[in-house]
Short mmCIF file of C-alpha atoms in Angstrom, two decimals:
data_model
loop_
_atom_site.label_atom_id
_atom_site.label_comp_id
_atom_site.label_asym_id
_atom_site.label_seq_id
_atom_site.Cartn_x
_atom_site.Cartn_y
_atom_site.Cartn_z
CA UNK A 1 16.03 -8.65 -36.09
CA UNK A 2 18.57 -10.52 -38.16
CA UNK A 3 20.81 -11.22 -35.17
CA UNK A 4 17.83 -12.40 -33.14
CA UNK A 5 16.99 -14.78 -36.01
CA UNK A 6 20.48 -16.24 -36.04
CA UNK A 7 20.48 -16.55 -32.28
CA UNK A 8 17.17 -18.43 -32.46
CA UNK A 9 18.46 -20.86 -35.02
CA UNK A 10 21.40 -22.02 -32.91
CA UNK A 11 19.75 -22.12 -29.50
CA UNK A 12 20.39 -25.47 -27.85
CA UNK A 13 18.12 -27.53 -25.63
CA UNK A 14 15.64 -30.39 -25.71
CA UNK A 15 13.38 -28.35 -28.01
CA UNK A 16 16.12 -27.31 -30.47
CA UNK A 17 14.80 -27.46 -34.01
CA UNK A 18 11.17 -27.55 -32.84
CA UNK A 19 8.71 -24.88 -33.95
CA UNK A 20 6.02 -24.14 -31.37
CA UNK A 21 3.09 -21.78 -31.72
CA UNK A 22 1.84 -19.99 -28.59
CA UNK A 23 -1.23 -17.72 -28.45
CA UNK A 24 -1.56 -15.32 -25.54
CA UNK A 25 -3.40 -12.34 -24.07
CA UNK A 26 -6.98 -11.19 -24.52
CA UNK A 27 -8.64 -10.30 -27.80
CA UNK A 28 -10.41 -6.99 -28.31
CA UNK A 29 -13.62 -6.91 -30.32
CA UNK A 30 -14.56 -3.46 -31.67
CA UNK A 31 -18.05 -2.06 -31.05
CA UNK A 32 -17.44 1.14 -33.01
CA UNK A 33 -14.37 3.28 -33.81
CA UNK A 34 -13.73 4.14 -30.13
CA UNK A 35 -15.33 1.37 -28.04
CA UNK A 36 -14.42 -2.29 -27.75
CA UNK A 37 -15.08 -5.38 -25.68
CA UNK A 38 -12.11 -6.77 -23.77
CA UNK A 39 -11.44 -9.40 -21.13
CA UNK A 40 -9.29 -9.46 -18.03
CA UNK A 41 -6.54 -11.76 -19.31
CA UNK A 42 -3.17 -10.09 -18.59
CA UNK A 43 -1.12 -12.31 -20.92
CA UNK A 44 1.22 -13.25 -18.06
CA UNK A 45 0.73 -17.03 -18.32
CA UNK A 46 1.17 -17.08 -22.10
CA UNK A 47 4.30 -14.95 -21.87
CA UNK A 48 5.76 -17.26 -19.21
CA UNK A 49 5.07 -20.38 -21.30
CA UNK A 50 6.63 -18.88 -24.41
CA UNK A 51 9.71 -17.86 -22.38
CA UNK A 52 10.04 -21.34 -20.91
CA UNK A 53 9.81 -22.95 -24.38
CA UNK A 54 12.44 -20.53 -25.73
CA UNK A 55 14.61 -21.48 -22.75
CA UNK A 56 14.48 -25.12 -23.86
CA UNK A 57 15.61 -24.17 -27.36
CA UNK A 58 12.31 -23.97 -29.26
CA UNK A 59 11.59 -21.56 -32.08
CA UNK A 60 8.42 -19.94 -30.70
CA UNK A 61 5.88 -18.09 -32.85
CA UNK A 62 4.07 -15.90 -30.34
CA UNK A 63 0.66 -14.64 -31.47
CA UNK A 64 -0.62 -12.15 -28.92
CA UNK A 65 -3.65 -9.93 -28.40
CA UNK A 66 -3.31 -6.57 -26.61
CA UNK A 67 -1.80 -7.90 -23.36
CA UNK A 68 -0.86 -5.91 -20.27
CA UNK A 69 2.53 -7.57 -19.98
CA UNK A 70 5.21 -7.06 -22.65
CA UNK A 71 5.92 -9.96 -25.01
CA UNK A 72 8.78 -12.32 -24.12
CA UNK A 73 12.20 -11.99 -25.73
CA UNK A 74 13.54 -14.30 -28.38
CA UNK A 75 10.24 -15.14 -30.04
CA UNK A 76 8.81 -14.52 -33.50
CA UNK A 77 6.16 -11.97 -32.54
CA UNK A 78 2.79 -11.46 -34.23
CA UNK A 79 0.45 -8.89 -32.70
CA UNK A 80 -3.29 -9.08 -33.33
CA UNK A 81 -6.41 -7.48 -31.88
CA UNK A 82 -9.47 -9.60 -32.70
CA UNK A 83 -10.24 -13.32 -32.65
CA UNK A 84 -10.51 -13.40 -36.43
CA UNK A 85 -7.08 -11.80 -36.78
CA UNK A 86 -5.69 -14.31 -34.29
CA UNK A 87 -7.02 -17.26 -36.28
CA UNK A 88 -5.51 -15.87 -39.49
CA UNK A 89 -2.13 -15.38 -37.77
CA UNK A 90 -2.26 -18.91 -36.35
CA UNK A 91 -3.06 -20.41 -39.74
CA UNK A 92 -0.24 -18.51 -41.40
CA UNK A 93 2.19 -19.65 -38.68
CA UNK A 94 1.48 -23.36 -39.21
CA UNK A 95 2.87 -25.96 -39.65
CA UNK A 96 4.36 -26.35 -36.18
CA UNK A 97 5.42 -29.25 -33.98
CA UNK A 98 3.13 -28.10 -31.17
CA UNK A 99 0.56 -25.41 -30.51
CA UNK A 100 -0.21 -24.00 -27.06
CA UNK A 101 -3.40 -21.95 -27.04
CA UNK A 102 -3.27 -19.78 -23.92
CA UNK A 103 -5.06 -16.68 -25.29
CA UNK A 104 -8.44 -15.77 -23.80
CA UNK A 105 -10.25 -15.45 -27.12
CA UNK A 106 -13.63 -13.71 -27.21
CA UNK A 107 -16.37 -16.21 -28.03
CA UNK A 108 -18.29 -13.61 -30.02
CA UNK A 109 -17.84 -10.33 -31.78
CA UNK A 110 -20.25 -7.46 -32.29
CA UNK A 111 -22.38 -8.24 -35.33
CA UNK A 112 -22.95 -4.64 -36.35
CA UNK A 113 -19.36 -3.54 -35.77
CA UNK A 114 -17.70 -0.62 -37.55
CA UNK A 115 -18.48 2.86 -38.62
CA UNK A 116 -22.23 2.38 -38.79
CA UNK A 117 -24.41 3.66 -35.98
CA UNK A 118 -25.38 1.23 -33.25
CA UNK A 119 -28.92 -0.08 -33.27
CA UNK A 120 -31.06 1.67 -30.69
CA UNK A 121 -33.78 0.21 -28.50
CA UNK A 122 -37.12 1.92 -27.93
CA UNK A 123 -35.76 4.02 -25.09
CA UNK A 124 -32.89 5.27 -27.24
CA UNK A 125 -30.22 3.06 -25.69
CA UNK A 126 -28.03 0.91 -27.89
CA UNK A 127 -28.57 -2.82 -28.24
CA UNK A 128 -25.58 -4.93 -29.18
CA UNK A 129 -26.00 -8.12 -31.15
CA UNK A 130 -23.26 -10.63 -31.57
CA UNK A 131 -21.91 -13.09 -34.08
CA UNK A 132 -19.95 -16.17 -33.15
CA UNK A 133 -16.18 -15.89 -33.42
CA UNK A 134 -14.10 -18.68 -34.94
CA UNK A 135 -13.07 -21.34 -32.42
CA UNK A 136 -9.30 -21.30 -32.89
CA UNK A 137 -8.48 -24.27 -30.63
CA UNK A 138 -11.13 -26.46 -32.25
CA UNK A 139 -10.22 -25.39 -35.75
CA UNK A 140 -6.56 -26.32 -35.25
CA UNK A 141 -7.34 -29.50 -33.28
CA UNK A 142 -9.54 -30.80 -36.08
CA UNK A 143 -7.34 -29.89 -39.03
CA UNK A 144 -7.30 -32.77 -41.52
CA UNK A 145 -3.86 -31.77 -42.78
CA UNK A 146 -1.02 -29.94 -41.06
CA UNK A 147 -2.31 -30.33 -37.52
CA UNK A 148 0.49 -29.86 -34.97
CA UNK A 149 1.48 -33.18 -33.39
CA UNK A 150 0.59 -31.81 -29.97
CA UNK A 151 -2.25 -29.35 -29.39
CA UNK A 152 -2.61 -27.89 -25.89
CA UNK A 153 -5.65 -25.85 -24.88
CA UNK A 154 -6.38 -23.84 -21.76
CA UNK A 155 -9.63 -23.76 -19.84
CA UNK A 156 -10.42 -21.03 -17.33
CA UNK A 157 -13.26 -22.37 -15.22
CA UNK A 158 -15.16 -20.94 -12.30
CA UNK A 159 -16.80 -24.14 -11.06
CA UNK A 160 -16.62 -27.94 -11.59
CA UNK A 161 -13.19 -27.34 -13.06
CA UNK A 162 -12.28 -30.96 -13.79
CA UNK A 163 -15.64 -31.89 -15.31
CA UNK A 164 -15.87 -28.80 -17.50
CA UNK A 165 -12.27 -29.02 -18.66
CA UNK A 166 -12.55 -32.74 -19.51
CA UNK A 167 -15.66 -31.99 -21.55
CA UNK A 168 -13.85 -29.15 -23.27
CA UNK A 169 -10.98 -31.43 -24.25
CA UNK A 170 -13.40 -33.84 -25.94
CA UNK A 171 -15.43 -31.06 -27.59
CA UNK A 172 -12.40 -29.28 -29.04
CA UNK A 173 -10.42 -32.36 -30.01
CA UNK A 174 -7.14 -31.13 -28.51
CA UNK A 175 -4.57 -33.44 -26.88
CA UNK A 176 -4.12 -31.71 -23.54
CA UNK A 177 -6.10 -29.20 -21.55
CA UNK A 178 -4.49 -27.08 -18.86
CA UNK A 179 -7.41 -26.20 -16.62
CA UNK A 180 -7.33 -23.45 -14.06
CA UNK A 181 -9.80 -22.31 -11.46
CA UNK A 182 -10.42 -18.59 -11.94
CA UNK A 183 -13.30 -18.25 -9.48
CA UNK A 184 -13.11 -15.02 -7.52
CA UNK A 185 -12.13 -16.84 -4.34
CA UNK A 186 -8.82 -18.07 -5.76
CA UNK A 187 -7.57 -14.59 -6.70
CA UNK A 188 -5.84 -16.18 -9.71
CA UNK A 189 -7.27 -14.02 -12.50
CA UNK A 190 -4.78 -11.17 -12.77
CA UNK A 191 -2.53 -12.59 -10.05
CA UNK A 192 0.95 -14.11 -10.30
CA UNK A 193 0.06 -17.65 -9.26
CA UNK A 194 -1.92 -20.42 -10.84
CA UNK A 195 -3.40 -23.72 -9.66
CA UNK A 196 -3.79 -25.96 -12.68
CA UNK A 197 -4.92 -29.44 -13.61
CA UNK A 198 -3.32 -31.05 -16.66
CA UNK A 199 -5.77 -33.26 -18.55
CA UNK A 200 -4.36 -35.71 -21.10
CA UNK A 201 -5.56 -39.01 -22.57
CA UNK A 202 -4.12 -40.63 -19.47
CA UNK A 203 -6.35 -38.70 -17.11
CA UNK A 204 -6.13 -35.63 -14.87
CA UNK A 205 -3.13 -34.53 -12.90
CA UNK A 206 -3.50 -31.76 -10.30
CA UNK A 207 -0.50 -29.53 -9.85
CA UNK A 208 0.01 -27.70 -6.57
CA UNK A 209 -0.53 -23.95 -6.56
CA UNK A 210 2.65 -22.30 -7.85
CA UNK A 211 3.93 -19.21 -9.66
CA UNK A 212 2.94 -18.76 -13.30
CA UNK A 213 6.63 -19.04 -14.24
CA UNK A 214 6.86 -22.42 -12.52
CA UNK A 215 3.66 -23.66 -14.23
CA UNK A 216 5.26 -22.56 -17.49
CA UNK A 217 8.55 -24.38 -16.86
CA UNK A 218 6.76 -27.57 -15.88
CA UNK A 219 4.53 -27.46 -18.92
CA UNK A 220 7.49 -26.72 -21.23
CA UNK A 221 9.33 -29.79 -19.92
CA UNK A 222 6.24 -31.93 -20.44
CA UNK A 223 5.96 -30.66 -23.99
CA UNK A 224 9.63 -31.41 -24.61
CA UNK A 225 9.15 -34.95 -23.30
CA UNK A 226 6.07 -35.49 -25.49
CA UNK A 227 7.80 -34.21 -28.62
CA UNK A 228 10.83 -36.45 -27.92
CA UNK A 229 8.72 -39.60 -27.93
CA UNK B 1 2.40 10.08 1.57
CA UNK B 2 2.78 12.60 4.40
CA UNK B 3 5.82 14.22 2.79
CA UNK B 4 4.04 14.44 -0.53
CA UNK B 5 1.17 16.19 1.26
CA UNK B 6 3.49 18.75 2.79
CA UNK B 7 5.23 19.28 -0.50
CA UNK B 8 1.87 19.91 -2.14
CA UNK B 9 0.84 22.47 0.41
CA UNK B 10 3.88 24.67 -0.11
CA UNK B 11 4.19 24.45 -3.87
CA UNK B 12 4.43 27.93 -5.33
CA UNK B 13 3.01 29.32 -8.56
CA UNK B 14 0.01 31.18 -9.97
CA UNK B 15 -2.27 28.30 -8.85
CA UNK B 16 -0.91 28.02 -5.27
CA UNK B 17 -3.72 27.43 -2.86
CA UNK B 18 -6.14 26.38 -5.63
CA UNK B 19 -7.77 22.97 -5.59
CA UNK B 20 -8.43 21.56 -9.07
CA UNK B 21 -10.20 18.35 -9.95
CA UNK B 22 -9.09 16.52 -13.11
CA UNK B 23 -10.74 13.37 -14.50
CA UNK B 24 -8.79 11.26 -16.95
CA UNK B 25 -8.59 7.98 -18.84
CA UNK B 26 -11.29 5.64 -20.07
CA UNK B 27 -13.93 3.96 -17.94
CA UNK B 28 -14.50 0.21 -18.04
CA UNK B 29 -18.03 -1.12 -17.83
CA UNK B 30 -18.27 -4.80 -16.80
CA UNK B 31 -20.31 -7.23 -18.90
CA UNK B 32 -19.69 -10.21 -16.61
CA UNK B 33 -16.88 -11.23 -14.25
CA UNK B 34 -14.31 -11.50 -17.07
CA UNK B 35 -15.51 -9.27 -19.90
CA UNK B 36 -15.88 -5.50 -20.05
CA UNK B 37 -16.47 -2.63 -22.43
CA UNK B 38 -13.61 -0.17 -22.80
CA UNK B 39 -12.67 2.75 -25.01
CA UNK B 40 -9.47 3.82 -26.70
CA UNK B 41 -8.62 6.78 -24.46
CA UNK B 42 -4.99 6.41 -23.31
CA UNK B 43 -5.21 8.96 -20.49
CA UNK B 44 -2.25 10.88 -21.94
CA UNK B 45 -4.03 14.23 -22.32
CA UNK B 46 -5.51 14.11 -18.80
CA UNK B 47 -2.17 13.19 -17.31
CA UNK B 48 -0.46 16.07 -19.13
CA UNK B 49 -3.07 18.59 -17.95
CA UNK B 50 -2.81 17.44 -14.34
CA UNK B 51 1.00 17.71 -14.50
CA UNK B 52 0.81 21.20 -15.96
CA UNK B 53 -1.59 22.33 -13.21
CA UNK B 54 0.68 20.84 -10.54
CA UNK B 55 3.56 22.70 -12.20
CA UNK B 56 1.70 25.98 -11.63
CA UNK B 57 1.24 25.18 -7.94
CA UNK B 58 -2.30 23.71 -7.86
CA UNK B 59 -3.43 20.96 -5.52
CA UNK B 60 -4.77 18.49 -8.09
CA UNK B 61 -7.25 15.74 -7.27
CA UNK B 62 -6.76 13.28 -10.14
CA UNK B 63 -9.66 10.85 -10.68
CA UNK B 64 -8.62 8.30 -13.28
CA UNK B 65 -10.08 5.26 -14.97
CA UNK B 66 -7.78 2.37 -16.04
CA UNK B 67 -5.46 4.39 -18.28
CA UNK B 68 -2.52 3.11 -20.32
CA UNK B 69 -0.20 5.85 -19.10
CA UNK B 70 0.84 6.04 -15.43
CA UNK B 71 -0.70 8.79 -13.29
CA UNK B 72 1.27 12.04 -12.92
CA UNK B 73 3.36 12.77 -9.84
CA UNK B 74 2.38 15.15 -7.12
CA UNK B 75 -1.39 14.67 -7.33
CA UNK B 76 -4.00 13.32 -4.95
CA UNK B 77 -4.81 10.11 -6.83
CA UNK B 78 -8.20 8.34 -6.93
CA UNK B 79 -8.47 5.28 -9.16
CA UNK B 80 -11.88 4.15 -10.43
CA UNK B 81 -13.17 1.73 -13.04
CA UNK B 82 -16.74 2.58 -14.00
CA UNK B 83 -18.58 5.83 -14.76
CA UNK B 84 -20.65 5.50 -11.60
CA UNK B 85 -17.52 5.12 -9.50
CA UNK B 86 -16.03 8.15 -11.23
CA UNK B 87 -19.07 10.30 -10.42
CA UNK B 88 -18.93 9.24 -6.77
CA UNK B 89 -15.20 10.05 -6.60
CA UNK B 90 -15.79 13.45 -8.22
CA UNK B 91 -18.58 14.30 -5.80
CA UNK B 92 -16.48 13.32 -2.81
CA UNK B 93 -13.57 15.44 -4.11
CA UNK B 94 -15.63 18.64 -4.34
CA UNK B 95 -15.60 21.53 -3.54
CA UNK B 96 -12.85 22.68 -5.87
CA UNK B 97 -11.90 25.96 -7.56
CA UNK B 98 -12.01 24.33 -10.99
CA UNK B 99 -12.86 21.00 -12.56
CA UNK B 100 -11.35 19.72 -15.79
CA UNK B 101 -13.24 16.71 -17.17
CA UNK B 102 -10.90 14.99 -19.60
CA UNK B 103 -11.96 11.37 -19.00
CA UNK B 104 -13.67 9.50 -21.84
CA UNK B 105 -16.64 8.31 -19.79
CA UNK B 106 -18.81 5.52 -21.18
CA UNK B 107 -22.27 6.88 -22.03
CA UNK B 108 -23.90 3.61 -20.98
CA UNK B 109 -23.29 0.53 -18.92
CA UNK B 110 -24.52 -3.01 -19.39
CA UNK B 111 -27.97 -3.27 -17.83
CA UNK B 112 -27.68 -6.95 -16.92
CA UNK B 113 -24.14 -6.69 -15.60
CA UNK B 114 -22.73 -9.01 -12.96
CA UNK B 115 -22.68 -12.65 -12.12
CA UNK B 116 -25.96 -13.46 -13.80
CA UNK B 117 -25.91 -15.14 -17.19
CA UNK B 118 -26.21 -12.97 -20.25
CA UNK B 119 -29.53 -12.93 -22.07
CA UNK B 120 -29.41 -15.07 -25.19
CA UNK B 121 -31.03 -14.40 -28.55
CA UNK B 122 -32.92 -17.07 -30.51
CA UNK B 123 -29.73 -18.35 -32.13
CA UNK B 124 -28.02 -18.74 -28.76
CA UNK B 125 -25.87 -15.65 -29.02
CA UNK B 126 -25.87 -13.09 -26.23
CA UNK B 127 -27.72 -9.79 -26.51
CA UNK B 128 -26.47 -6.90 -24.44
CA UNK B 129 -28.83 -4.24 -23.22
CA UNK B 130 -27.66 -0.99 -21.76
CA UNK B 131 -28.61 1.56 -19.15
CA UNK B 132 -27.61 5.18 -19.29
CA UNK B 133 -24.61 6.18 -17.20
CA UNK B 134 -24.61 9.36 -15.14
CA UNK B 135 -23.44 12.42 -17.09
CA UNK B 136 -20.61 13.62 -14.87
CA UNK B 137 -19.85 16.86 -16.71
CA UNK B 138 -23.51 17.89 -16.80
CA UNK B 139 -24.10 16.90 -13.18
CA UNK B 140 -21.22 19.05 -11.95
CA UNK B 141 -21.96 21.92 -14.34
CA UNK B 142 -25.52 22.17 -13.07
CA UNK B 143 -24.87 21.81 -9.35
CA UNK B 144 -27.01 24.29 -7.44
CA UNK B 145 -24.49 24.42 -4.61
CA UNK B 146 -20.76 23.81 -4.57
CA UNK B 147 -20.23 24.06 -8.32
CA UNK B 148 -16.57 24.77 -9.13
CA UNK B 149 -16.12 28.36 -10.33
CA UNK B 150 -14.72 27.05 -13.61
CA UNK B 151 -15.92 23.84 -15.25
CA UNK B 152 -14.02 22.64 -18.33
CA UNK B 153 -15.30 19.80 -20.50
CA UNK B 154 -13.71 17.93 -23.38
CA UNK B 155 -15.39 16.94 -26.61
CA UNK B 156 -13.90 14.34 -28.92
CA UNK B 157 -15.63 14.83 -32.25
CA UNK B 158 -15.27 13.07 -35.58
CA UNK B 159 -17.07 15.65 -37.75
CA UNK B 160 -18.45 19.21 -37.57
CA UNK B 161 -16.20 19.68 -34.56
CA UNK B 162 -17.03 23.32 -33.83
CA UNK B 163 -20.77 22.92 -34.23
CA UNK B 164 -21.00 19.76 -32.12
CA UNK B 165 -18.72 21.07 -29.40
CA UNK B 166 -20.59 24.38 -29.15
CA UNK B 167 -23.86 22.48 -28.80
CA UNK B 168 -22.26 20.27 -26.16
CA UNK B 169 -21.18 23.31 -24.13
CA UNK B 170 -24.75 24.59 -24.05
CA UNK B 171 -26.26 21.16 -23.33
CA UNK B 172 -23.92 20.39 -20.43
CA UNK B 173 -23.82 23.88 -18.94
CA UNK B 174 -20.03 23.94 -18.55
CA UNK B 175 -17.95 27.09 -18.95
CA UNK B 176 -15.39 25.93 -21.48
CA UNK B 177 -15.18 23.08 -23.93
CA UNK B 178 -11.87 21.86 -25.29
CA UNK B 179 -12.86 20.24 -28.57
CA UNK B 180 -10.64 17.92 -30.52
CA UNK B 181 -10.98 16.25 -33.85
CA UNK B 182 -10.48 12.51 -33.40
CA UNK B 183 -11.51 11.42 -36.89
CA UNK B 184 -9.35 8.58 -38.21
CA UNK B 185 -7.63 10.92 -40.69
CA UNK B 186 -6.02 13.06 -37.96
CA UNK B 187 -4.32 10.13 -36.21
CA UNK B 188 -4.89 11.97 -32.91
CA UNK B 189 -6.68 9.23 -30.97
CA UNK B 190 -3.83 7.35 -29.29
CA UNK B 191 -1.18 9.69 -30.70
CA UNK B 192 1.00 12.24 -28.95
CA UNK B 193 -0.40 15.36 -30.61
CA UNK B 194 -3.69 17.17 -30.44
CA UNK B 195 -5.44 19.87 -32.48
CA UNK B 196 -7.96 21.57 -30.24
CA UNK B 197 -10.47 24.39 -30.31
CA UNK B 198 -11.21 26.16 -27.04
CA UNK B 199 -14.83 27.25 -26.78
CA UNK B 200 -15.74 29.80 -24.11
CA UNK B 201 -18.53 32.37 -23.70
CA UNK B 202 -16.42 34.64 -25.90
CA UNK B 203 -16.42 32.26 -28.83
CA UNK B 204 -14.14 29.67 -30.35
CA UNK B 205 -10.37 29.82 -30.54
CA UNK B 206 -8.52 27.32 -32.73
CA UNK B 207 -5.11 26.28 -31.46
CA UNK B 208 -2.49 25.02 -33.91
CA UNK B 209 -1.67 21.32 -33.82
CA UNK B 210 0.83 20.74 -31.01
CA UNK B 211 2.01 18.10 -28.53
CA UNK B 212 -0.40 17.04 -25.80
CA UNK B 213 2.04 18.46 -23.23
CA UNK B 214 1.92 21.85 -24.93
CA UNK B 215 -1.89 21.78 -25.10
CA UNK B 216 -1.81 21.03 -21.38
CA UNK B 217 0.55 23.90 -20.52
CA UNK B 218 -1.48 26.37 -22.55
CA UNK B 219 -4.73 25.25 -20.94
CA UNK B 220 -3.21 25.37 -17.45
CA UNK B 221 -2.11 28.97 -18.00
CA UNK B 222 -5.58 29.89 -19.23
CA UNK B 223 -7.12 28.29 -16.14
CA UNK B 224 -4.68 30.19 -13.90
CA UNK B 225 -5.61 33.47 -15.60
CA UNK B 226 -9.34 32.73 -15.25
CA UNK B 227 -9.05 31.86 -11.55
CA UNK B 228 -7.00 35.03 -10.90
CA UNK B 229 -9.77 37.30 -12.24
#
């Protein structure tokens, strides 16, 4: 732990001395002590981005839900389960020079969570009601004080990718959106490749389909260029 | 694949020539294309039991949901996701000399599953309604024809373990129940140890707390003795 810390401090590269927050993986929202709601995010893209940023010399705080892939090496690792825990971890990790929000955060949690019995419908089957989860990307993007200089969100869309992702950028208030098409036909969800569109205040830029590692390297270099300005 | 088959056929031990079905792991019930309901079963106990049965010479058909642990070696492997898929796999794997139902099968699935939009409540939040899943243990236990000679169920209980598990044995119609106490205090759920009570028509037999591998070996020997009678 101590050695890793020292190693981090002296890593050289275009992002040396920069502190970057990356969220990754799915969140799990408990229904009761044994059941939970999950999503199919593997954590592979978030891991790749964190690795690429570390490779350019950044100090990366990696906040991850229960991902399938192991966390990358050389990061400051914070493991969480729920969206609310992820927001708390993100807030405690700030300030940072940039934040890259790759995690697939559950929009809602079960309202009647915990050790209590589930509500039952007339036929004896449970009915689950939900409460809205905090919107981590929006919360950070709209911080009055201590907002990272560059906030990057991700948008997994199944149709009208460009339109939906552009609207999401405006709604959240983030600087960039990395949009990807996760419709069944692309086979991207859970796969090793990604076809993304980078949306900034200068417009939309479609990247060719490439490996998640290559998407990560390209994005890391763009972040380094933006932070050098 | 062919070599493994040959190897299986000639394996020697007290269960040589016996075909045993083992279910293991959690099931996942889809909410929509990206979200699903899961449970905290790791699949470790089912894997250990299948391995122990293979070690005694059995041909094991291993039907597993998306478990955290890898499947054991030397088994005929069938991977499933939902409870309905698991029932279909079990039915296609019968007849068998014994069935050991270790999987933590979801009691219910989302009624409005699939590509359709979720129903929304008045405040715009989704409401999930459920339909009952097939009861695999009960279905097999009560088969009029082709029922395995020995049907073993598992019961994960959080309180009144003996009472609840005994009632479960009667309700399902299985021969044995392996009951374990998964209340938070025991730390068993997700851990490497188990404290079980074996319930048969001769009564209940508490086993001391031991590793899941040891529980598996003991149970496998009991199954071998029962099938030799």
